CSV table of C-alpha atoms in Angstrom, one decimal:
chain,number,residue,atom,x,y,z
A,1,MET,CA,78.6,132.1,120.7
A,2,ASN,CA,80.3,134.7,122.9
A,3,THR,CA,83.7,133.0,122.1
A,4,GLN,CA,83.0,133.0,118.4
A,5,THR,CA,82.0,136.7,118.5
A,6,GLN,CA,85.2,137.5,120.5
A,7,GLN,CA,87.3,135.6,118.0
A,8,SER,CA,85.6,137.4,115.2
A,9,ASP,CA,86.2,140.8,116.8
A,10,GLN,CA,89.9,140.0,117.4
A,11,ALA,CA,90.3,138.9,113.8
A,12,ARG,CA,88.7,142.1,112.6
A,13,THR,CA,90.9,144.2,114.9
A,14,ARG,CA,94.1,142.4,113.7
A,15,SER,CA,93.2,142.8,110.0
A,16,ILE,CA,92.4,146.5,110.3
A,17,PHE,CA,95.4,147.1,112.4
A,18,GLY,CA,97.7,145.1,110.1
A,19,VAL,CA,96.6,147.0,107.0
A,20,MET,CA,97.0,150.4,108.7
A,21,ILE,CA,100.5,149.5,110.0
A,22,MET,CA,101.5,148.5,106.5
A,23,GLY,CA,100.3,151.8,105.1
A,24,ALA,CA,102.0,153.7,107.9
A,25,LEU,CA,105.3,152.0,107.1
A,26,VAL,CA,105.4,153.1,103.5
A,27,ALA,CA,104.0,156.6,104.3
A,28,PHE,CA,106.6,157.3,107.0
A,29,LEU,CA,109.4,155.8,104.9
A,30,ASN,CA,108.5,158.4,102.3
A,31,GLN,CA,109.3,161.2,104.7
A,32,THR,CA,113.1,160.8,104.6
A,33,LEU,CA,113.5,158.7,101.4
A,34,ILE,CA,114.1,161.5,99.0
A,35,ASN,CA,116.5,163.6,101.2
A,36,ILE,CA,119.7,161.9,99.9
A,37,ALA,CA,118.3,161.8,96.4
A,38,LEU,CA,117.7,165.5,96.1
A,39,PRO,CA,121.0,166.4,94.4
A,40,GLN,CA,120.3,163.8,91.7
A,41,MET,CA,116.8,165.1,91.2
A,42,MET,CA,118.0,168.7,91.0
A,43,ASP,CA,120.5,167.7,88.3
A,44,HIS,CA,117.8,165.9,86.4
A,45,PHE,CA,115.3,168.8,86.4
A,46,HIS,CA,118.0,171.5,86.1
A,47,VAL,CA,116.9,173.4,89.2
A,48,THR,CA,118.8,175.2,92.0
A,49,ALA,CA,119.1,173.9,95.5
A,50,ALA,CA,116.6,176.5,96.7
A,51,THR,CA,114.0,175.3,94.2
A,52,GLY,CA,114.8,171.6,94.8
A,53,ASN,CA,114.3,172.0,98.6
A,54,TRP,CA,110.7,172.8,97.9
A,55,LEU,CA,110.2,169.0,97.5
A,56,THR,CA,110.6,168.6,101.2
A,57,THR,CA,109.3,172.1,102.2
A,58,ILE,CA,106.0,171.6,100.4
A,59,PHE,CA,105.4,168.2,102.0
A,60,MET,CA,105.8,169.7,105.4
A,61,LEU,CA,103.6,172.7,104.6
A,62,VAL,CA,100.7,170.5,103.3
A,63,ASN,CA,101.0,168.3,106.3
A,64,GLY,CA,100.8,171.4,108.5
A,65,ILE,CA,97.6,172.5,106.7
A,66,VAL,CA,95.9,169.0,106.6
A,67,ILE,CA,96.6,167.8,110.2
A,68,PRO,CA,94.6,170.5,112.0
A,69,ILE,CA,91.4,169.5,110.1
A,70,THR,CA,91.7,165.8,110.7
A,71,ALA,CA,89.4,165.9,113.7
A,72,PHE,CA,86.7,167.3,111.5
A,73,LEU,CA,87.4,164.6,108.9
A,74,MET,CA,87.2,161.8,111.5
A,75,ASN,CA,83.9,163.2,112.7
A,76,ARG,CA,82.5,163.5,109.2
A,77,PHE,CA,83.7,160.3,107.4
A,78,THR,CA,84.0,156.7,108.3
A,79,THR,CA,87.3,155.0,109.1
A,80,ARG,CA,87.1,153.1,105.9
A,81,GLN,CA,86.3,156.1,103.7
A,82,LEU,CA,89.0,158.2,105.3
A,83,TYR,CA,91.8,155.6,105.2
A,84,ILE,CA,91.1,154.5,101.6
A,85,THR,CA,91.0,158.1,100.5
A,86,ALA,CA,94.3,159.0,102.4
A,87,MET,CA,96.2,156.0,101.1
A,88,GLY,CA,94.6,156.5,97.6
A,89,LEU,CA,95.9,160.1,97.6
A,90,PHE,CA,99.4,158.9,98.7
A,91,THR,CA,99.5,156.2,96.1
A,92,VAL,CA,98.4,158.6,93.2
A,93,GLY,CA,101.0,161.2,94.5
A,94,THR,CA,103.7,158.5,94.5
A,95,LEU,CA,103.0,157.5,90.9
A,96,LEU,CA,103.0,161.2,89.8
A,97,CYS,CA,106.4,161.6,91.4
A,98,GLY,CA,107.8,158.5,89.7
A,99,ILE,CA,106.7,159.4,86.2
A,100,ALA,CA,107.1,163.2,86.5
A,101,PRO,CA,108.4,164.7,83.3
A,102,THR,CA,109.0,168.1,84.8
A,103,PHE,CA,109.7,169.6,88.2
A,104,SER,CA,106.3,171.2,88.5
A,105,VAL,CA,104.7,167.7,88.1
A,106,ILE,CA,106.8,166.1,90.8
A,107,LEU,CA,106.0,169.1,93.1
A,108,VAL,CA,102.2,168.4,92.5
A,109,GLY,CA,102.9,164.7,93.3
A,110,ARG,CA,104.5,165.7,96.6
A,111,VAL,CA,101.4,167.8,97.4
A,112,VAL,CA,99.1,164.9,96.7
A,113,GLN,CA,101.3,162.6,98.8
A,114,ALA,CA,101.4,164.9,101.7
A,115,ALA,CA,97.6,165.4,101.7
A,116,GLY,CA,97.2,161.7,102.1
A,117,ALA,CA,100.0,161.2,104.6
A,118,GLY,CA,98.9,164.1,106.8
A,119,ILE,CA,95.6,162.3,107.5
A,120,LEU,CA,97.2,158.9,108.4
A,121,PHE,CA,98.9,159.5,111.7
A,122,PRO,CA,95.9,161.1,113.5
A,123,LEU,CA,93.5,158.6,111.9
A,124,ILE,CA,95.6,155.5,112.9
A,125,THR,CA,96.1,156.7,116.4
A,126,ASN,CA,92.4,157.3,116.8
A,127,VAL,CA,91.6,153.8,115.5
A,128,ILE,CA,94.1,152.3,118.0
A,129,PHE,CA,92.4,154.1,120.9
A,130,THR,CA,89.0,152.9,119.6
A,131,LEU,CA,90.0,149.3,119.0
A,132,PHE,CA,92.2,148.6,122.0
A,133,PRO,CA,91.3,149.0,125.8
A,134,PRO,CA,93.6,151.2,127.9
A,135,ASP,CA,95.7,148.2,129.2
A,136,ARG,CA,96.5,147.2,125.6
A,137,ARG,CA,97.1,150.6,124.0
A,138,GLY,CA,100.7,150.8,124.9
A,139,PHE,CA,101.5,147.6,123.0
A,140,ALA,CA,99.4,148.7,120.0
A,141,MET,CA,101.1,152.1,120.0
A,142,GLY,CA,104.5,150.4,120.3
A,143,ILE,CA,103.8,148.4,117.1
A,144,PHE,CA,102.7,151.6,115.4
A,145,GLY,CA,106.0,153.1,116.7
A,146,VAL,CA,107.9,150.6,114.6
A,147,ALA,CA,106.4,152.3,111.5
A,148,MET,CA,106.8,155.8,112.8
A,149,ASN,CA,110.4,155.5,114.1
A,150,PHE,CA,112.1,152.7,112.1
A,151,ALA,CA,110.9,153.6,108.6
A,152,PRO,CA,112.1,157.2,108.5
A,153,ALA,CA,115.5,156.1,110.0
A,154,VAL,CA,115.9,153.5,107.2
A,155,GLY,CA,115.0,156.0,104.5
A,156,PRO,CA,118.4,157.8,104.1
A,157,THR,CA,120.4,154.6,104.0
A,158,LEU,CA,118.1,152.9,101.6
A,159,SER,CA,117.9,156.0,99.5
A,160,GLY,CA,121.7,156.4,99.4
A,161,LEU,CA,122.1,152.7,98.4
A,162,ILE,CA,119.6,153.1,95.6
A,163,VAL,CA,120.6,156.4,94.1
A,164,GLU,CA,124.3,155.2,94.0
A,165,HIS,CA,123.4,152.5,91.5
A,166,TYR,CA,119.9,153.5,90.0
A,167,SER,CA,117.8,156.4,89.1
A,168,TRP,CA,116.0,158.4,91.8
A,169,ARG,CA,112.7,157.3,90.1
A,170,VAL,CA,113.2,153.8,91.6
A,171,LEU,CA,112.5,155.3,95.0
A,172,PHE,CA,108.9,156.1,94.0
A,173,PHE,CA,108.4,153.0,91.8
A,174,MET,CA,109.5,150.9,94.8
A,175,MET,CA,106.8,152.5,97.1
A,176,PHE,CA,104.0,152.6,94.5
A,177,PRO,CA,103.1,148.9,94.3
A,178,ILE,CA,103.3,148.5,98.1
A,179,ALA,CA,100.9,151.5,98.5
A,180,LEU,CA,98.6,150.2,95.8
A,181,ILE,CA,98.4,146.7,97.4
A,182,ASN,CA,97.6,148.4,100.7
A,183,VAL,CA,94.7,150.3,99.1
A,184,ILE,CA,93.3,147.1,97.7
A,185,ALA,CA,93.7,145.4,101.1
A,186,ALA,CA,92.0,148.3,102.8
A,187,ILE,CA,89.0,148.1,100.4
A,188,ILE,CA,88.6,144.4,101.4
A,189,LEU,CA,89.5,144.4,105.1
A,190,VAL,CA,89.1,147.8,106.7
A,191,LYS,CA,85.7,148.5,108.4
A,192,ASN,CA,84.4,151.5,110.2
A,193,VAL,CA,85.2,151.6,113.9
A,194,THR,CA,84.3,155.1,114.9
A,195,GLU,CA,81.1,157.1,115.2
A,196,THR,CA,80.3,159.7,112.5
A,197,SER,CA,78.2,162.8,112.6
A,198,ARG,CA,77.4,165.8,110.4
A,199,PRO,CA,79.6,168.5,111.9
A,200,LYS,CA,79.5,172.0,110.3
A,201,LEU,CA,82.8,172.8,108.7
A,202,ASP,CA,84.3,176.0,110.1
A,203,VAL,CA,85.4,177.5,106.8
A,204,LEU,CA,86.9,180.7,108.3
A,205,GLY,CA,88.8,178.4,110.8
A,206,VAL,CA,90.2,176.4,107.8
A,207,ILE,CA,91.4,179.6,106.1
A,208,LEU,CA,93.0,181.0,109.3
A,209,SER,CA,94.6,177.6,110.1
A,210,THR,CA,96.0,177.3,106.6
A,211,VAL,CA,97.4,180.8,106.5
A,212,GLY,CA,98.6,180.6,110.1
A,213,PHE,CA,100.3,177.2,110.2
A,214,GLY,CA,101.3,177.4,106.6
A,215,GLY,CA,102.8,180.8,107.1
A,216,LEU,CA,104.8,179.9,110.2
A,217,LEU,CA,106.0,176.6,108.8
A,218,TYR,CA,107.1,178.4,105.6
A,219,ALA,CA,108.9,181.1,107.5
A,220,PHE,CA,110.8,178.6,109.7
A,221,ALA,CA,111.6,176.4,106.6
A,222,THR,CA,113.1,179.2,104.6
A,223,GLY,CA,114.4,181.5,107.3
A,224,GLY,CA,117.8,179.8,107.3
A,225,THR,CA,118.4,180.2,103.6
A,226,LYS,CA,116.7,183.6,102.9
A,227,GLY,CA,117.7,185.2,106.2
A,228,TRP,CA,115.6,185.7,109.3
A,229,THR,CA,115.4,189.4,108.7
A,230,SER,CA,114.4,189.2,105.0
A,231,THR,CA,111.1,190.9,104.1
A,232,GLU,CA,109.5,187.7,102.9
A,233,VAL,CA,110.3,185.7,106.1
A,234,LEU,CA,109.3,188.5,108.5
A,235,ALA,CA,106.0,189.0,106.5
A,236,MET,CA,105.3,185.3,106.8
A,237,PHE,CA,106.0,185.3,110.6
A,238,ILE,CA,103.7,188.3,111.1
A,239,VAL,CA,100.8,187.1,108.9
A,240,GLY,CA,101.2,183.5,110.3
A,241,GLY,CA,101.3,184.7,113.9
A,242,ILE,CA,98.3,187.0,113.6
A,243,SER,CA,96.3,184.3,111.8
A,244,ILE,CA,97.1,181.7,114.5
A,245,LEU,CA,96.0,184.1,117.3
A,246,PHE,CA,92.7,184.8,115.5
A,247,PHE,CA,92.4,181.0,114.9
A,248,ILE,CA,92.8,180.2,118.6
A,249,PHE,CA,90.4,182.9,119.6
A,250,ARG,CA,87.8,181.6,117.2
A,251,GLN,CA,88.3,178.0,118.1
A,252,LEU,CA,87.6,178.8,121.8
A,253,LYS,CA,84.3,180.6,120.9
A,254,ILE,CA,82.6,178.2,118.5
A,255,ASP,CA,80.9,174.9,119.4
A,256,GLN,CA,82.4,172.7,116.7
A,257,PRO,CA,86.1,173.8,116.4
A,258,LEU,CA,88.7,172.3,114.1
A,259,LEU,CA,91.2,172.1,116.9
A,260,GLU,CA,89.8,171.8,120.3
A,261,PHE,CA,92.0,174.0,122.5
A,262,ARG,CA,89.8,173.3,125.5
A,263,ILE,CA,91.4,169.9,125.9
A,264,PHE,CA,94.3,171.6,127.7
A,265,ARG,CA,92.0,171.7,130.7
A,266,TYR,CA,93.2,168.1,131.2
A,267,ARG,CA,96.4,168.4,133.1
A,268,MET,CA,98.2,165.2,132.2
A,269,PHE,CA,97.4,165.7,128.5
A,270,THR,CA,98.9,169.2,128.7
A,271,LEU,CA,102.0,168.1,130.6
A,272,THR,CA,102.8,165.2,128.2
A,273,THR,CA,102.1,167.5,125.2
A,274,ILE,CA,104.7,170.0,126.5
A,275,ILE,CA,107.2,167.2,127.0
A,276,ASN,CA,106.4,165.9,123.5
A,277,VAL,CA,107.0,169.2,121.9
A,278,ILE,CA,110.4,169.7,123.7
A,279,VAL,CA,111.6,166.2,122.9
A,280,THR,CA,110.5,166.6,119.3
A,281,MET,CA,112.7,169.7,119.0
A,282,ALA,CA,115.6,167.9,120.7
A,283,MET,CA,115.2,164.9,118.4
A,284,PHE,CA,115.2,167.0,115.3
A,285,SER,CA,118.5,168.6,116.5
A,286,GLY,CA,120.2,165.2,115.9
A,287,MET,CA,118.4,164.4,112.7
A,288,ILE,CA,119.4,167.7,111.1
A,289,LEU,CA,122.9,168.3,112.6
A,290,MET,CA,124.4,164.8,112.4
A,291,PRO,CA,124.3,164.6,108.5
A,292,ILE,CA,125.8,168.2,108.4
A,293,TYR,CA,128.6,167.2,110.7
A,294,MET,CA,129.3,163.9,109.0
A,295,GLN,CA,129.3,165.3,105.4
A,296,ASN,CA,130.6,168.9,105.8
A,297,VAL,CA,133.0,168.5,108.7
A,298,ARG,CA,134.2,164.9,108.5
A,299,GLY,CA,133.8,164.5,104.7
A,300,PHE,CA,131.8,161.2,104.7
A,301,SER,CA,129.6,160.3,101.8
A,302,PRO,CA,125.8,160.8,101.9
A,303,PHE,CA,125.4,157.0,102.1
A,304,LEU,CA,127.8,156.7,105.1
A,305,SER,CA,126.0,159.6,106.8
A,306,GLY,CA,122.7,157.8,106.3
A,307,LEU,CA,124.3,154.6,107.6
A,308,LEU,CA,125.2,156.4,110.8
A,309,LEU,CA,121.5,157.0,111.5
A,310,LEU,CA,120.5,153.4,110.7
A,311,PRO,CA,121.4,151.6,114.0
A,312,GLY,CA,119.4,154.2,116.0
A,313,GLY,CA,116.4,153.6,113.8
A,314,ILE,CA,116.8,149.8,114.2
A,315,VAL,CA,117.0,150.2,118.0
A,316,MET,CA,113.8,152.4,118.0
A,317,GLY,CA,112.1,149.8,115.8
A,318,ILE,CA,113.0,146.9,118.1
A,319,MET,CA,112.3,148.9,121.3
A,320,SER,CA,108.9,150.3,120.3
A,321,PRO,CA,106.8,147.1,121.0
A,322,ILE,CA,108.9,146.3,124.1
A,323,THR,CA,108.4,149.9,125.4
A,324,GLY,CA,104.6,149.5,124.7
A,325,ARG,CA,104.5,146.3,126.9
A,326,LEU,CA,106.4,148.1,129.6
A,327,PHE,CA,104.0,151.1,129.4
A,328,ASP,CA,101.0,148.8,129.8
A,329,LYS,CA,102.6,147.3,132.9
A,330,PHE,CA,104.3,150.3,134.6
A,331,GLY,CA,102.9,153.4,133.0
A,332,ALA,CA,104.8,156.3,131.4
A,333,ARG,CA,106.5,158.1,134.3
A,334,TRP,CA,109.7,156.0,134.9
A,335,LEU,CA,110.0,155.1,131.2
A,336,ALA,CA,110.1,158.9,130.5
A,337,VAL,CA,112.5,159.7,133.3
A,338,ILE,CA,115.0,156.9,132.4
A,339,GLY,CA,114.6,157.7,128.6
A,340,LEU,CA,115.2,161.4,129.2
A,341,ALA,CA,118.1,160.8,131.5
A,342,ILE,CA,119.8,158.8,128.7
A,343,THR,CA,118.8,161.6,126.2
A,344,VAL,CA,120.3,164.3,128.4
A,345,VAL,CA,123.7,162.4,128.8
A,346,THR,CA,124.0,161.4,125.2
A,347,THR,CA,123.0,164.9,123.9
A,348,TYR,CA,125.6,166.4,126.1
A,349,GLU,CA,128.2,163.9,124.7
A,350,LEU,CA,127.4,165.4,121.3
A,351,THR,CA,128.6,168.8,122.5
A,352,LYS,CA,132.2,167.5,122.3
A,353,LEU,CA,132.4,166.8,118.6
A,354,GLU,CA,135.7,167.7,116.9
A,355,THR,CA,137.1,167.5,113.4
A,356,THR,CA,138.8,164.2,114.3
A,357,THR,CA,135.9,162.5,116.2
A,358,THR,CA,135.6,158.9,115.0
A,359,PHE,CA,132.6,157.6,113.0
A,360,MET,CA,132.2,154.8,115.6
A,361,TYR,CA,132.0,157.2,118.5
A,362,VAL,CA,129.4,159.3,116.9
A,363,MET,CA,127.3,156.3,115.8
A,364,ILE,CA,127.4,154.7,119.3
A,365,VAL,CA,126.4,157.9,121.0
A,366,TYR,CA,123.6,158.7,118.5
A,367,THR,CA,122.3,155.1,118.7
A,368,VAL,CA,122.2,155.2,122.6
A,369,ARG,CA,120.4,158.5,122.3
A,370,MET,CA,117.8,157.0,120.0
A,371,PHE,CA,117.5,154.1,122.6
A,372,GLY,CA,116.7,156.7,125.3
A,373,MET,CA,114.1,158.4,123.0
A,374,SER,CA,112.5,155.0,122.2
A,375,LEU,CA,111.7,154.6,125.9
A,376,LEU,CA,109.8,157.9,126.1
A,377,MET,CA,108.2,159.0,122.8
A,378,MET,CA,105.2,156.6,122.5
A,379,PRO,CA,104.6,156.4,126.3
A,380,ILE,CA,104.3,160.1,126.8
A,381,PHE,CA,102.1,160.4,123.8
A,382,THR,CA,99.8,157.5,124.9
A,383,ALA,CA,99.8,158.6,128.6
A,384,GLY,CA,98.4,162.0,127.6
A,385,LEU,CA,95.7,160.6,125.3
A,386,ASN,CA,94.7,158.1,128.0
A,387,GLU,CA,93.4,160.9,130.1
A,388,LEU,CA,90.9,162.0,127.4
A,389,ALA,CA,87.5,160.4,126.9
A,390,LEU,CA,87.3,158.5,123.7
A,391,SER,CA,85.1,161.2,122.2
A,392,LEU,CA,88.0,163.7,122.7
A,393,ASN,CA,90.7,161.4,121.3
A,394,LYS,CA,90.4,162.7,117.8
A,395,TYR,CA,91.0,166.2,119.0
A,396,GLY,CA,93.9,165.1,121.1
A,397,THR,CA,95.7,163.4,118.2
A,398,ALA,CA,95.1,166.3,115.9
A,399,MET,CA,96.4,168.8,118.5
A,400,VAL,CA,99.5,166.8,119.4
A,401,ASN,CA,100.4,166.1,115.8
A,402,THR,CA,99.9,169.8,114.8
A,403,LEU,CA,102.2,170.9,117.6
A,404,ARG,CA,104.8,168.2,116.8
A,405,MET,CA,104.8,169.4,113.2
A,406,VAL,CA,105.4,173.0,114.2
A,407,ALA,CA,108.0,171.8,116.8
A,408,GLY,CA,109.8,169.9,114.1
A,409,ALA,CA,110.0,172.9,111.8
A,410,VAL,CA,111.0,175.2,114.6
A,411,GLY,CA,113.6,172.7,115.8
A,412,MET,CA,115.2,172.3,112.4
A,413,ALA,CA,115.3,176.0,111.8
A,414,PHE,CA,116.4,176.9,115.3
A,415,PHE,CA,119.3,174.5,115.6
A,416,VAL,CA,120.6,175.1,112.0
A,417,SER,CA,120.4,178.9,112.8
A,418,ILE,CA,122.4,178.4,116.0
A,419,MET,CA,125.0,176.2,114.2
A,420,MET,CA,125.4,178.7,111.4
A,421,ASN,CA,125.6,181.9,113.6
A,422,GLN,CA,127.9,180.4,116.2
A,423,GLY,CA,129.9,178.6,113.6
A,424,GLU,CA,130.6,181.9,111.8
A,425,LYS,CA,131.7,183.5,115.1
A,426,HIS,CA,134.0,180.6,115.9
A,427,VAL,CA,135.6,180.7,112.4
A,428,LYS,CA,136.3,184.5,112.8
A,429,ASN,CA,137.8,183.9,116.2
A,430,ILE,CA,140.0,181.0,115.0
A,431,VAL,CA,141.2,183.1,111.9
A,432,THR,CA,142.0,186.1,114.2
A,433,ASN,CA,143.7,184.1,117.0
A,434,GLN,CA,145.8,182.0,114.6
A,435,GLN,CA,146.4,184.9,112.2
A,436,ILE,CA,145.3,182.9,109.2
A,437,LEU,CA,145.5,184.7,105.9
A,438,PRO,CA,142.6,184.4,103.4
A,439,ALA,CA,145.1,183.3,100.8
A,440,ASP,CA,146.0,180.2,102.9
A,441,LYS,CA,143.2,178.1,101.6
A,442,GLY,CA,144.3,174.9,103.5
A,443,SER,CA,144.3,176.6,106.9
A,444,MET,CA,141.1,178.5,106.1
A,445,ALA,CA,139.4,175.2,105.2
A,446,GLU,CA,140.5,173.7,108.6
A,447,ALA,CA,139.3,176.8,110.4
A,448,VAL,CA,135.9,176.5,108.7
A,449,ASN,CA,135.6,172.8,109.6
A,450,GLN,CA,136.6,173.5,113.2
A,451,GLY,CA,134.3,176.5,113.5
A,452,THR,CA,131.4,174.5,112.1
A,453,ALA,CA,132.0,171.6,114.5
A,454,MET,CA,132.0,174.1,117.4
A,455,GLY,CA,128.8,175.7,116.1
A,456,ILE,CA,127.2,172.2,116.0
A,457,ASN,CA,128.4,171.7,119.6
A,458,ASP,CA,126.7,174.9,120.7
A,459,ALA,CA,123.5,173.8,119.1
A,460,PHE,CA,123.6,170.4,120.9
A,461,MET,CA,124.2,172.3,124.2
A,462,ILE,CA,120.9,174.1,123.7
A,463,ALA,CA,119.3,170.7,122.9
A,464,THR,CA,120.8,169.4,126.1
A,465,ILE,CA,119.2,172.2,128.1
A,466,LEU,CA,115.8,171.5,126.5
A,467,SER,CA,116.2,167.8,127.4
A,468,VAL,CA,117.0,168.7,131.0
A,469,ILE,CA,113.7,170.7,131.2
A,470,ALA,CA,111.8,167.7,129.8
A,471,PHE,CA,113.6,165.4,132.3
A,472,VAL,CA,112.4,167.5,135.2
A,473,LEU,CA,108.8,167.7,133.9
A,474,ALA,CA,108.7,163.9,133.5
A,475,PHE,CA,108.7,163.4,137.3
A,476,PHE,CA,105.2,165.0,137.4
A,477,ILE,CA,103.7,162.4,135.0
A,478,ARG,CA,101.0,160.3,136.7
A,479,LYS,CA,99.0,157.3,135.5
A,480,THR,CA,95.5,158.3,134.7
A,481,SER,CA,92.3,156.8,133.3
A,482,PRO,CA,89.9,158.5,130.9
A,483,LYS,CA,88.0,161.4,132.5
A,484,GLU,CA,84.6,162.6,131.7
A,485,ASP,CA,84.2,164.6,128.5
A,486,THR,CA,83.1,168.0,129.8
A,487,ILE,CA,83.7,169.7,126.5
A,488,THR,CA,81.6,168.0,123.8
A,489,ASN,CA,79.0,166.9,126.4
A,490,ARG,CA,78.5,170.6,127.3
A,491,VAL,CA,78.0,171.4,123.6
A,492,LYS,CA,75.4,168.7,123.2
A,493,LYS,CA,73.5,169.9,126.3
A,494,ALA,CA,73.6,173.5,125.0
A,495,SER,CA,72.2,172.4,121.6
């Protein structure tokens, strides 16, 4: 009977996990799928680049608003209810995007998509930590890493291939049936695996979180185009920053917070979260700067630029389950140290880009860089959460994902800003030193290309310094086991 029960539990775990990984694959693929298709979509709807970019900006903003409240949602609703709702929203949003007759409709579709997708990552992580014991979590998170790392890397290449021959709508019509099948499979197979309660929703906290994180993400997303000193961007920074400060103060005072900042009492969780934030910023430097270099400086097509990123994504997809096995056996410390050593060296190699650097060189360096990151991303994330009691896991996943979302936005804006500002300085110096006349358009174009490449090199140098800081911190990672929940237990005793 015990054997039958065990086999039944294993079958249930596999079915729930399989359904969620399938949903994660299509949701994470969606993150980068439309980037290459944006010019075609702008032409179709007759909108400017600034307006068209809202299709990516709004997705990030809604994610930043939804993720901080996922801990409350996981407390309030069952796994089944929340997953079906999240994938249902994503599916409806995908259909809306595919059939959208106007730009406003596709923008609404992206909002609905993001509302569903924002719930998925924290929810699936929490389910993994509930279903799997500590000595199996690395492997499970490694499988999850295939969806998280491989799918977004495939997105630009797949998108470039499709939009070259078909309409951009095919991108959404391709995802819709997969998402719909996943919802049907979830209705049949997904069961509840977590405890639920009736927590009180902190309405003021939701408002402060929305204004705070939404404001900061909007400011970072638009600062590069509208100017960091523009009234709108500065106002968003001020309003967002003040709202975040009030939000943190309130969360530390109430018994049922949306984001539990008291989990930073746990040292290993705090250390790995800091490393995670730094690595996320460094990773986004490559994701945002490489396409700019390949297209603007080297003149390669969007498809070839996307193809450059593909081997790195494949390597991360292959390595994720292998890294998970290694984590279960050896822990996170040496995986993180080796991974960050590779990241430091390869990021430094990307500070030497020139206008004649070959496609093959860039692809090899970028791919090896992704290999280094594949050794450390999931291990440090899992190692930090392993220190938390299961009752605190939902707060840990919500916190890490919120900070990663902000780090990604900051990273993109920060590195693009460095590239642009330094690039302009280098162009001026080249024009002055070589005495190039503005009328000499050929020489001016060469100067702009060379200056842009030098600006990209400067941005990668900052990314190298960040990677070195994370490398040093990685030596302090220790293997831990779940510690007593002194936060929610205290609340229960007080009530």
